[in-house]
Short mmCIF file of C-alpha atoms and ligand atoms in Angstrom, two decimals:
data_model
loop_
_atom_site.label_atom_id
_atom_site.label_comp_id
_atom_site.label_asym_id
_atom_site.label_seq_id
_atom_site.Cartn_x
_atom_site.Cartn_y
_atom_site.Cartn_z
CA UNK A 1 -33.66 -71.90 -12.85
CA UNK A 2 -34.68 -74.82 -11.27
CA UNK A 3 -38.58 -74.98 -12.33
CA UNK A 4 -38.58 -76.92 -14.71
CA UNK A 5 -37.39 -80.01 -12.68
CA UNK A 6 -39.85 -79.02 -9.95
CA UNK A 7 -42.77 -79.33 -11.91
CA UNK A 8 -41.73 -82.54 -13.78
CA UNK A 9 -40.64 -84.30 -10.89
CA UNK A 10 -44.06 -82.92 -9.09
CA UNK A 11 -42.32 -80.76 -6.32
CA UNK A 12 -44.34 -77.21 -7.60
CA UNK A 13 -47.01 -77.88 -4.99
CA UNK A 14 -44.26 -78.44 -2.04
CA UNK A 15 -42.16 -75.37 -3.12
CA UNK A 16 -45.20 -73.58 -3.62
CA UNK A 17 -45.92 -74.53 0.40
CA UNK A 18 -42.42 -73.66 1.41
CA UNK A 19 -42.65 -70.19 -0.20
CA UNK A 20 -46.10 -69.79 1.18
CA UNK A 21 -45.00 -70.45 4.86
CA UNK A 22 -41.99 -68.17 4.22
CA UNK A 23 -44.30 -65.33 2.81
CA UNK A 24 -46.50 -65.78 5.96
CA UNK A 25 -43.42 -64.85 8.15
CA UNK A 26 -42.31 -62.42 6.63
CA UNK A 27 -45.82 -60.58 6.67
CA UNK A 28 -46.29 -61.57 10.36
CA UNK A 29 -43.09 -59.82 11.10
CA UNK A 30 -43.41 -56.74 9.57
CA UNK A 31 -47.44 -56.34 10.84
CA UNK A 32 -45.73 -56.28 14.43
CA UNK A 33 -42.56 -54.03 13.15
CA UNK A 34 -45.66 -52.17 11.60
CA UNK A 35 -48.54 -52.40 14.77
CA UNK A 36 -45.70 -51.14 17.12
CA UNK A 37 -44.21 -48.61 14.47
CA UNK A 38 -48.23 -46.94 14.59
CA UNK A 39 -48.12 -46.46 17.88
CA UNK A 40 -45.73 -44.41 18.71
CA UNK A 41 -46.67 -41.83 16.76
CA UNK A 42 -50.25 -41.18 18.69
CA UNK A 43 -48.49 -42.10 21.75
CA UNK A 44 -45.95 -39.39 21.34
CA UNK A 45 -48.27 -36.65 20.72
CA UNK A 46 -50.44 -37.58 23.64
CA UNK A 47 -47.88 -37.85 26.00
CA UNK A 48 -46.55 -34.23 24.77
CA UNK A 49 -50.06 -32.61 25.06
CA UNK A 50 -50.49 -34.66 28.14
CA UNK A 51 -47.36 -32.91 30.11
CA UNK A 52 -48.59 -29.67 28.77
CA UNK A 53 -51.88 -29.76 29.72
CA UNK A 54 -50.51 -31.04 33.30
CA UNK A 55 -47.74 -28.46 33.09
CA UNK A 56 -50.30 -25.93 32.69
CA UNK A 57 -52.86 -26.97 35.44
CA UNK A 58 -50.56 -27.46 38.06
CA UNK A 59 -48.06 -24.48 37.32
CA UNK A 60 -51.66 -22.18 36.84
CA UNK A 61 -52.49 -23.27 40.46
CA UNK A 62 -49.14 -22.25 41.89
CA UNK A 63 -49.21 -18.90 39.91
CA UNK A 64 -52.89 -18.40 41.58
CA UNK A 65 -51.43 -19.47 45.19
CA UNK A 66 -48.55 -17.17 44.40
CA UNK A 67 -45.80 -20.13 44.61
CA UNK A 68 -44.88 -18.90 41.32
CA UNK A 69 -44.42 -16.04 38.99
CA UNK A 70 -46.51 -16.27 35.87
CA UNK A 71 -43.20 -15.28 33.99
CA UNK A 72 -41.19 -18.33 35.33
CA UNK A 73 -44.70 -20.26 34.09
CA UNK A 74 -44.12 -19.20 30.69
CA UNK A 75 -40.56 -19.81 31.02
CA UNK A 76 -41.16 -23.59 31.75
CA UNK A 77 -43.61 -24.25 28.96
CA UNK A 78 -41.43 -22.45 26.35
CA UNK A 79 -38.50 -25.13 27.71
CA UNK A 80 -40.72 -27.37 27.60
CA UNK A 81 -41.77 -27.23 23.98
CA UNK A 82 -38.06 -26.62 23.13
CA UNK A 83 -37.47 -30.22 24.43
CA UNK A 84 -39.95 -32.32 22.62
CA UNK A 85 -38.39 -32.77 19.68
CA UNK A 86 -34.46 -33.01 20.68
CA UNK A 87 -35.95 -36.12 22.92
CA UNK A 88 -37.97 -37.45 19.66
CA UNK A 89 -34.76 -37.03 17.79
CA UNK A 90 -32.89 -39.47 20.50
CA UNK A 91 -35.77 -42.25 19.99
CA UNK A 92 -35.51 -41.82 16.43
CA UNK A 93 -32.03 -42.14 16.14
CA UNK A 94 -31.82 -45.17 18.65
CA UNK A 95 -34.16 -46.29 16.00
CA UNK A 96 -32.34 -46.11 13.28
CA UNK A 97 -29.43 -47.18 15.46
CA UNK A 98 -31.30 -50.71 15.76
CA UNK A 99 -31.69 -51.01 12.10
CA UNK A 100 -28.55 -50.22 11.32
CA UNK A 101 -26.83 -52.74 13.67
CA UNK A 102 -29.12 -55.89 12.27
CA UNK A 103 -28.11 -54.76 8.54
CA UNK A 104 -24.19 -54.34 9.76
CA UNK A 105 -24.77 -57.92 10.62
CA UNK A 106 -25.81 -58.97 7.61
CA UNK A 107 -22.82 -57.01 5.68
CA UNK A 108 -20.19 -58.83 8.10
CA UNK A 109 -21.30 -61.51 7.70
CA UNK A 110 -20.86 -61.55 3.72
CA UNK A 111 -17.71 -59.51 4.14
CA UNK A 112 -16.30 -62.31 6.19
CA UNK A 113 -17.02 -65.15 3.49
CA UNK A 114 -13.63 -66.49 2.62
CA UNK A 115 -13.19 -66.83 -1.03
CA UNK A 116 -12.24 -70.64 -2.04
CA UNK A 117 -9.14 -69.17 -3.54
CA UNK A 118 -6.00 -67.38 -2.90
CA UNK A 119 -6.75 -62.95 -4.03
CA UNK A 120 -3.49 -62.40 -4.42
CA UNK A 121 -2.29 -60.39 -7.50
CA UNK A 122 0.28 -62.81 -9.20
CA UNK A 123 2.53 -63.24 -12.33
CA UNK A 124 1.29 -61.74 -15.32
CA UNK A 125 2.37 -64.13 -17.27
CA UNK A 126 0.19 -66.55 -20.23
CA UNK A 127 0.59 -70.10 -19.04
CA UNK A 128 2.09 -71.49 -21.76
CA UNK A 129 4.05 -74.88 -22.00
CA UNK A 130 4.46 -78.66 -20.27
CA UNK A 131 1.47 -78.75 -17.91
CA UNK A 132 2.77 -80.98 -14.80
CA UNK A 133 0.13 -81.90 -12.40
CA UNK A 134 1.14 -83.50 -8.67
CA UNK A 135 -1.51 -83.67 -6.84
CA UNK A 136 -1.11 -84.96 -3.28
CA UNK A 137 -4.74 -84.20 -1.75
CA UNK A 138 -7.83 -82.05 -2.41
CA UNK A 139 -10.96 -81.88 -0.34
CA UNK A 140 -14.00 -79.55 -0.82
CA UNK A 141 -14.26 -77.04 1.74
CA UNK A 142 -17.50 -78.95 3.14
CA UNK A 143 -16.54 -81.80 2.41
CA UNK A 144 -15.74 -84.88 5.21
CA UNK A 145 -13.62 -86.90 2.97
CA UNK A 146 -10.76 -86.02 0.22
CA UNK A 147 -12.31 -85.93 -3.80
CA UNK A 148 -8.74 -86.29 -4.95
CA UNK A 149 -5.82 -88.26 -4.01
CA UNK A 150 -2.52 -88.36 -5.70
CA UNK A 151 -3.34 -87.70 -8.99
CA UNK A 152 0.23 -87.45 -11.22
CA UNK A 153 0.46 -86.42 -14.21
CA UNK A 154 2.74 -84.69 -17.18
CA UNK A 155 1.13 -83.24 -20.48
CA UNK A 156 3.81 -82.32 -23.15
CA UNK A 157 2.81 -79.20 -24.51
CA UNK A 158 0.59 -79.71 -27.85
CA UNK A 159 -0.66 -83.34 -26.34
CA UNK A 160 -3.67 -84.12 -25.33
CA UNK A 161 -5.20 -85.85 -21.80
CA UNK A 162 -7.77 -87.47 -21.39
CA UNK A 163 -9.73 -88.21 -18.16
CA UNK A 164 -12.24 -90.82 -17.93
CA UNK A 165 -13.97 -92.89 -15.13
CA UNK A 166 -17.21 -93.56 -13.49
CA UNK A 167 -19.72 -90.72 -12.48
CA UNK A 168 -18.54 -88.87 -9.25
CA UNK A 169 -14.95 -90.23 -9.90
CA UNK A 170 -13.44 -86.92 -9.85
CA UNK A 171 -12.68 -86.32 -13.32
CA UNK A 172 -14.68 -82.50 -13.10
CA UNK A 173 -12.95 -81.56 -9.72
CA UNK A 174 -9.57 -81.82 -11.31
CA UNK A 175 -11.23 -79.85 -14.66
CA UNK A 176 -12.19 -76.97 -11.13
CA UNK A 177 -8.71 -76.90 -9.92
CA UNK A 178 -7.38 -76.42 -13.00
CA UNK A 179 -9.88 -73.66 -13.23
CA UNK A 180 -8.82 -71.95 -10.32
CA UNK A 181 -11.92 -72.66 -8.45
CA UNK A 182 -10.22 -73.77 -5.73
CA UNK A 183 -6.58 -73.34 -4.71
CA UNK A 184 -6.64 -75.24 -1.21
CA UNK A 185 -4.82 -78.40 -2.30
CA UNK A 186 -1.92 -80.38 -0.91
CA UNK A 187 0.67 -80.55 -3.93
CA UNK A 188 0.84 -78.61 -7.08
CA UNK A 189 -0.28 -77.73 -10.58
CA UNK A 190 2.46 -76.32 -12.86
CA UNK A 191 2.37 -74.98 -16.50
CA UNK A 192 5.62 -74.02 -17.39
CA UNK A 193 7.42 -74.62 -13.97
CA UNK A 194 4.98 -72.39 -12.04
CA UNK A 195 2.49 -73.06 -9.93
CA UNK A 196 -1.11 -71.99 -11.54
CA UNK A 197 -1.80 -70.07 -8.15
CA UNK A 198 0.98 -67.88 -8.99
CA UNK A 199 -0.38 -66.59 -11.68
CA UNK A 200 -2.30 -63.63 -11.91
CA UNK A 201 -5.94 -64.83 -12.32
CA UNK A 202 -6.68 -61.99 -15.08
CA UNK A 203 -3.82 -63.12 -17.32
CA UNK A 204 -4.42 -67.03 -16.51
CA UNK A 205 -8.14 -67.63 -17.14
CA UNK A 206 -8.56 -65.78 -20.57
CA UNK A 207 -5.80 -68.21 -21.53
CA UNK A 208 -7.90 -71.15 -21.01
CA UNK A 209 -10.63 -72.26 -23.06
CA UNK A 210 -13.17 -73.98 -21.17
CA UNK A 211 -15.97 -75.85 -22.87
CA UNK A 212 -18.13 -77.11 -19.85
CA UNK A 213 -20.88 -79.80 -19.96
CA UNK A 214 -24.02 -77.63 -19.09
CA UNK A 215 -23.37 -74.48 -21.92
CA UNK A 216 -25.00 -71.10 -21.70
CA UNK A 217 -26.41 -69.34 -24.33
CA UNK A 218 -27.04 -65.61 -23.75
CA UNK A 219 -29.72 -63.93 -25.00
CA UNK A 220 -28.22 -62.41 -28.02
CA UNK A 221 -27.30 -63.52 -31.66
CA UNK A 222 -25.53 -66.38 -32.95
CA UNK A 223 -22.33 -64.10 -34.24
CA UNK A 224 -22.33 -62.61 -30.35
CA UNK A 225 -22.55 -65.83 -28.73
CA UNK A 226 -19.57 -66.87 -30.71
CA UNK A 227 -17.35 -63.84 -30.20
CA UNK A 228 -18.36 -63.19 -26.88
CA UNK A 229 -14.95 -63.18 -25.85
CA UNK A 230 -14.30 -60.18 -27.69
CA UNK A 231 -17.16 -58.23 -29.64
CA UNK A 232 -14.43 -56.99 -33.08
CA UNK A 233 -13.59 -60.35 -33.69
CA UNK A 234 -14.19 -60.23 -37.36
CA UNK A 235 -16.84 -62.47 -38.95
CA UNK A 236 -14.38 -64.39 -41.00
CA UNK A 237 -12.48 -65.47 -37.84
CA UNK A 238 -16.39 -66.08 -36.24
CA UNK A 239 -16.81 -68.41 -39.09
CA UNK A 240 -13.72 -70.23 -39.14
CA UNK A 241 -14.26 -71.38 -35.30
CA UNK A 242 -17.99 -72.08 -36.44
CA UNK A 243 -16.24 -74.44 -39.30
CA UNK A 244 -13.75 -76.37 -36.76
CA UNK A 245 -16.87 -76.67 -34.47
CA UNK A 246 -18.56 -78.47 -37.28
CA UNK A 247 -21.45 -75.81 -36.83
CA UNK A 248 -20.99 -72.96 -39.93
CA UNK A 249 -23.41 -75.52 -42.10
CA UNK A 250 -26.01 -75.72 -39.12
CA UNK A 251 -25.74 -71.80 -38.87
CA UNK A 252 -26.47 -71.18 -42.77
CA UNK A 253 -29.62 -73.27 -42.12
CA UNK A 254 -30.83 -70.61 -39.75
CA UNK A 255 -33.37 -68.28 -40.84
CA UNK A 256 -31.33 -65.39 -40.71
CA UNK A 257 -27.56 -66.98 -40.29
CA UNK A 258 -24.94 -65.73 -37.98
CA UNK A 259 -27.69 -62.93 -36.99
CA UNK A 260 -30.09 -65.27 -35.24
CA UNK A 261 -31.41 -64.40 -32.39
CA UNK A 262 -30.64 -67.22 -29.72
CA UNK A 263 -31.06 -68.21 -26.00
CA UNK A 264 -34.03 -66.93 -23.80
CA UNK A 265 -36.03 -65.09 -26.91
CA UNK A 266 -34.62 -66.40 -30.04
CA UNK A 267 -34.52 -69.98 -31.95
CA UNK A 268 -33.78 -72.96 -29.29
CA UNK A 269 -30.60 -74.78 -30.81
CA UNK A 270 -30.29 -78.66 -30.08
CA UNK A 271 -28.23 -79.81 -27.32
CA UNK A 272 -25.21 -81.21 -29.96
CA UNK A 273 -25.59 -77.36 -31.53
CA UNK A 274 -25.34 -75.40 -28.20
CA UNK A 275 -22.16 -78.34 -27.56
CA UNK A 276 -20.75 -76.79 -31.11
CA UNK A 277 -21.00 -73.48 -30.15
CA UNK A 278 -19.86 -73.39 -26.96
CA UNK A 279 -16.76 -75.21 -28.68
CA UNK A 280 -16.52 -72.55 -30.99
CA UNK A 281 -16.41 -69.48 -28.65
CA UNK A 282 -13.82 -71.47 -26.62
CA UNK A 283 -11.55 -72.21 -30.00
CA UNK A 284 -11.83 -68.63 -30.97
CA UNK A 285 -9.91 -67.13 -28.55
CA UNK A 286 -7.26 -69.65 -30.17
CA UNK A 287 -6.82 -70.89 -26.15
CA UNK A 288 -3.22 -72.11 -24.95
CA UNK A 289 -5.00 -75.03 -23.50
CA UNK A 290 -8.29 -75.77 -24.12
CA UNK A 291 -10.59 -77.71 -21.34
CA UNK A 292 -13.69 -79.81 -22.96
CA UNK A 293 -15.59 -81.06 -20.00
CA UNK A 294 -18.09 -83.69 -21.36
CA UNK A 295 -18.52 -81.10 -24.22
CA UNK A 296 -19.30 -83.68 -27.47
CA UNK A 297 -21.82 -86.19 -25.56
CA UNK A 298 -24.55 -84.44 -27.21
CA UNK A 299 -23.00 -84.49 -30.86
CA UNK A 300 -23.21 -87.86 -32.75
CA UNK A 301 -19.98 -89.99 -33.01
CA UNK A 302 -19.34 -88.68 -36.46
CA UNK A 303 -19.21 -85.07 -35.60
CA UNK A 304 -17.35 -85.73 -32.80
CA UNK A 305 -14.56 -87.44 -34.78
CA UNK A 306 -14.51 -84.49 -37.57
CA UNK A 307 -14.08 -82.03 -34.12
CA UNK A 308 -11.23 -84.24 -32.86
CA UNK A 309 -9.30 -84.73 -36.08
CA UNK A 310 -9.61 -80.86 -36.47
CA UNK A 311 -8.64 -79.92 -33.01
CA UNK A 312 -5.27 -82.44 -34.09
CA UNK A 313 -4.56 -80.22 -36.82
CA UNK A 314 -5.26 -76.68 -35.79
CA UNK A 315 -4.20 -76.82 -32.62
CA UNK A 316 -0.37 -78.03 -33.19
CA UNK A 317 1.70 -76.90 -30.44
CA UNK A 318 -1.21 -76.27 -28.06
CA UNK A 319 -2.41 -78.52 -24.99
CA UNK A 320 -6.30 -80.09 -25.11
CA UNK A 321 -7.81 -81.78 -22.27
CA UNK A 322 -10.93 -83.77 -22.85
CA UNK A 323 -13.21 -85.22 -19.63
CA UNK A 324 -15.34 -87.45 -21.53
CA UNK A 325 -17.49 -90.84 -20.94
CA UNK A 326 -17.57 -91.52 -24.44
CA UNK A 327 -14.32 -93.19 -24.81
CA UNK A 328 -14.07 -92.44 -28.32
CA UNK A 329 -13.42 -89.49 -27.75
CA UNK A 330 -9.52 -90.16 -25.87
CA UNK A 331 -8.77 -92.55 -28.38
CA UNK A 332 -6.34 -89.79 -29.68
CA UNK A 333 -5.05 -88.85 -26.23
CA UNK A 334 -1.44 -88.66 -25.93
CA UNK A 335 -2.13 -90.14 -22.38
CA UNK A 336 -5.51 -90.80 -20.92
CA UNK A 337 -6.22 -90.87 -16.77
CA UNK A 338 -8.75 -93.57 -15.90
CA UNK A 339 -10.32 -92.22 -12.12
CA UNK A 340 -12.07 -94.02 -9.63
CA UNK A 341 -13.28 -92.97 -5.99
CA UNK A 342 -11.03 -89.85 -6.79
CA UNK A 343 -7.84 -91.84 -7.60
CA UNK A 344 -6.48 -92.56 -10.76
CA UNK A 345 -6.92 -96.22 -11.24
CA UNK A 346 -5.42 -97.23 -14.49
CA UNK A 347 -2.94 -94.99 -17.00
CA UNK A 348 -1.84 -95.01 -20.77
CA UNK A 349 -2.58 -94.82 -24.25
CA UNK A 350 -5.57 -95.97 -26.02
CA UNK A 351 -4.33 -98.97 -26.71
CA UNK A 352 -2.75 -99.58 -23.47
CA UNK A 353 -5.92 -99.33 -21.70
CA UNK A 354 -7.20 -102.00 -23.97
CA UNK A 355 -4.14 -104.16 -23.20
CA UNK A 356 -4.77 -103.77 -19.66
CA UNK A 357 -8.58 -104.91 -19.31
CA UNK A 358 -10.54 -102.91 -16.39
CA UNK A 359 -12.89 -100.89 -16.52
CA UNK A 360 -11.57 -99.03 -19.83
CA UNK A 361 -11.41 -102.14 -21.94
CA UNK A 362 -14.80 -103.07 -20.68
CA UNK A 363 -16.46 -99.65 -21.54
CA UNK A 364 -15.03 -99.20 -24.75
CA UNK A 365 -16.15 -102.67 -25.83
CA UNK A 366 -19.49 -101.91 -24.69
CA UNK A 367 -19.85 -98.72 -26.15
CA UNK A 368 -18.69 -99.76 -29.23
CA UNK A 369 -21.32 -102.48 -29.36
CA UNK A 370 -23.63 -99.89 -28.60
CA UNK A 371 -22.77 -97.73 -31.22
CA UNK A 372 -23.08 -100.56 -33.72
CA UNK A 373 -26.38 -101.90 -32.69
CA UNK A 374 -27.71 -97.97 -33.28
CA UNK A 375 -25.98 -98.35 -36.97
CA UNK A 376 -27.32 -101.45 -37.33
CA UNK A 377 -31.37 -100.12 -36.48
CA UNK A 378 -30.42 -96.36 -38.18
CA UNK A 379 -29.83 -98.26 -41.14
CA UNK A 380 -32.06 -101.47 -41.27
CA UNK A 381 -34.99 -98.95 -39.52
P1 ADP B 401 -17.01 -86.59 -12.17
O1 ADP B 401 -16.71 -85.33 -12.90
O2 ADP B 401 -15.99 -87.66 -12.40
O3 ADP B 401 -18.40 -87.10 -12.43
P2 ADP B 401 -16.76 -84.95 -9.80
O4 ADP B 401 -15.37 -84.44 -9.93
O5 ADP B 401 -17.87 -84.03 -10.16
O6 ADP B 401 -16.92 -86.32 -10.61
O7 ADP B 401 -17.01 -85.43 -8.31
C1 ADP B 401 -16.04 -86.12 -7.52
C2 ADP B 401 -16.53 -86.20 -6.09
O8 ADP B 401 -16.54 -84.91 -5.50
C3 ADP B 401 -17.93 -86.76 -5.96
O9 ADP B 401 -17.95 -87.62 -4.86
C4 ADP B 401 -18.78 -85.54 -5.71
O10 ADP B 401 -19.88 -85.85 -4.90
C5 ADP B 401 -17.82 -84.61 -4.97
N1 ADP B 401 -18.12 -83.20 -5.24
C6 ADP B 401 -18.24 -82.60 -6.45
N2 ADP B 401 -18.46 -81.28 -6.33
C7 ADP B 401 -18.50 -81.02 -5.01
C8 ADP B 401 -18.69 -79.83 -4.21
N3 ADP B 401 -18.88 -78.61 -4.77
N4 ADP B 401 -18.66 -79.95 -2.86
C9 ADP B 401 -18.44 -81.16 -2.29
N5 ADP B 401 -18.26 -82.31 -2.97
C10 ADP B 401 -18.29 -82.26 -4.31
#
């Protein structure tokens, strides 16, 4: 997955090393397993004809002495013979025994991974309702220092939150949590009064539709891709969540519409179009709360208002969270969360950010000047 950014930033040759050196091992180990594993076959056999022949020379001079009978001879040898191969059956299951222990290992090993959150079966319930967020502490599992620290927060069912703030400020690891990705945090998450990790997983997470920044496409057509969630979605409903995504006109310019083949073997869509759709597959499921994680950075500010104002309208009564750094895009937001260093820093409307300077005001000022200076070259070329 990762080539492409190995061979741009120039890392194919090193990788290329690395891989070598780990081939090498790996074919240094098994010519030993394999130089070892040749001998004992020859050595076997030799040893076995070895004791015969010795068995038969010595026990042939006794018989001609008269030590022994040539009966009790015979005897011997047939014991003999009757032995060789219970005694190759013990090496080979010692063997075997060997093998089997390293690959035990292995399986413990993976067996004794600790999932990051709780497998408990839970309420079977659809969160539904006030989402209530008090969030003491939450560290990653590797992690030396804590990525979020008393984040509060209330969203009235139907509203909308916004979280903002630097890169690395934590605005993603509270998008995780609410994601069920990890349940190891000090304080709680509540929709409806109860605490998302009593929830039956299987009931919460088709409940939640989750746009996030870096969307897949699989390998199938457009119409699939949309109603992945469930293949008898009808194509009317398909192209309804196509027409809030602000995509249905982009799909009729496809060669062969909803049927285009996408992803790995089909048409390539544009970053802002693989945004749409992802959008679309999340609003088609007609989610309880819906999670856009840096979803409309690739679509251009006009787009992104048409998705906002129709996410306003359709989705009455239902709660949208939007991690953005496009500020525009919270300027809706019942209540927007400003992080830094994993703390929220500054809280409020739109325009009580603005009142309040910081690093909002100074952001969306910027941005907006941005914005106009691209108007400004768009239209005077
Ligand atoms: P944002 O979404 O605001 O850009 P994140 O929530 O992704 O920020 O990151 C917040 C902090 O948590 C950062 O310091 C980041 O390095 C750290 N972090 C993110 N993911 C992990 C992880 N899987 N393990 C450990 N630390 C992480």
């Amino acid at each position: 997955m990762g080539i492409k950014v190995l061979k741009t930033v120039g890392e194919a040759a090193e990788d290329t090393a690395d891989f070598q050196t780990k081939i090498n091992d790996s074919i240094r180990a098994t010519r030993h397993a394999e130089r070892l594993d040749s001998l004992f076959n020859p050595a076997i056999t030799i040893l076995t004809g070895i004791s015969f022949v010795g068995t038969i020379i010595y026990g042939g001079y006794l018989v001609q002495t008269g030590a022994l009978s040539i009966g009790s001879l015979i005897t011997f040898v047939t014991y003999l013979s009757a032995l060789v191969w219970p005694f190759l059956g013990l090496g080979f299951f010692f063997n075997n025994l060997q093998r089997g222990n390293a690959a035990y290992e292995r399986i413990t090993t993976l067996l004794a991974e600790q999932p990051a959150t709780l497998d408990k079966k839970g309420l079977k319930q659809v969160p539904r309702g006030d989402l209530q967020i008090d969030l003491t502490t939450f560290q990653y599992p590797d992690a030396t220092e804590a990525a979020l620290q008393n984040v509060h927060a209330t969203v009235q069912a139907g509203n909308t939150l916004g979280l903002v703030g630097p890169v690395g400020s934590g605005k993603s690891t509270l998008i995780q949590l609410l994601l069920r990705e990890f349940d190891q945090y000090v304080g709680s998450i509540k929709i409806n009064q109860i605490d998302i990790r009593d929830y039956d997983k299987d009931t919460y997470l088709p409940a939640i539709g989750y746009v996030p920044q870096d969307n897949f496409l699989f390998s199938t057509s457009v119409l699939e891709n949309i109603r992945f969630a469930d293949p008898n979605i009808s194509l009317a409903r398909v192209q309804e969540a196509a027409r809030w995504a602000a995509l249905h006109d982009d799909i009729m310019n496809l060669p062969d519409g909803y049927d285009t083949q996408v992803g790995e073997q089909g048409i390539s869509l544009s970053g802002g179009q693989r945004q749409r759709l992802a959008i679309a597959r999340a609003l088609i499921i007609n989610p309880d709360i819906l999670i856009l994680d840096d979803a409309l950075s690739a679509v251009d500010a006009k787009t992104e208002q048409q998705i906002l104002t129709m996410l306003h309208n359709q989705r009455r009564g239902k709660t949208t969270i939007i991690a953005t750094h496009r500020l525009s895009a919270v300027v809706q937001a019942a209540e927007t969360l400003v992080f830094e260093h994993g703390r929220v820093e500054a809280r409020g409307t739109h325009s009580d950010l603005i009142q309040q300077g910081g690093w909002y005001a100074r952001m969306f000022a910027a941005q907006q000047l941005s914005e106009k200076l691209d108007q400004e070259v768009t239209t005077h070329g």
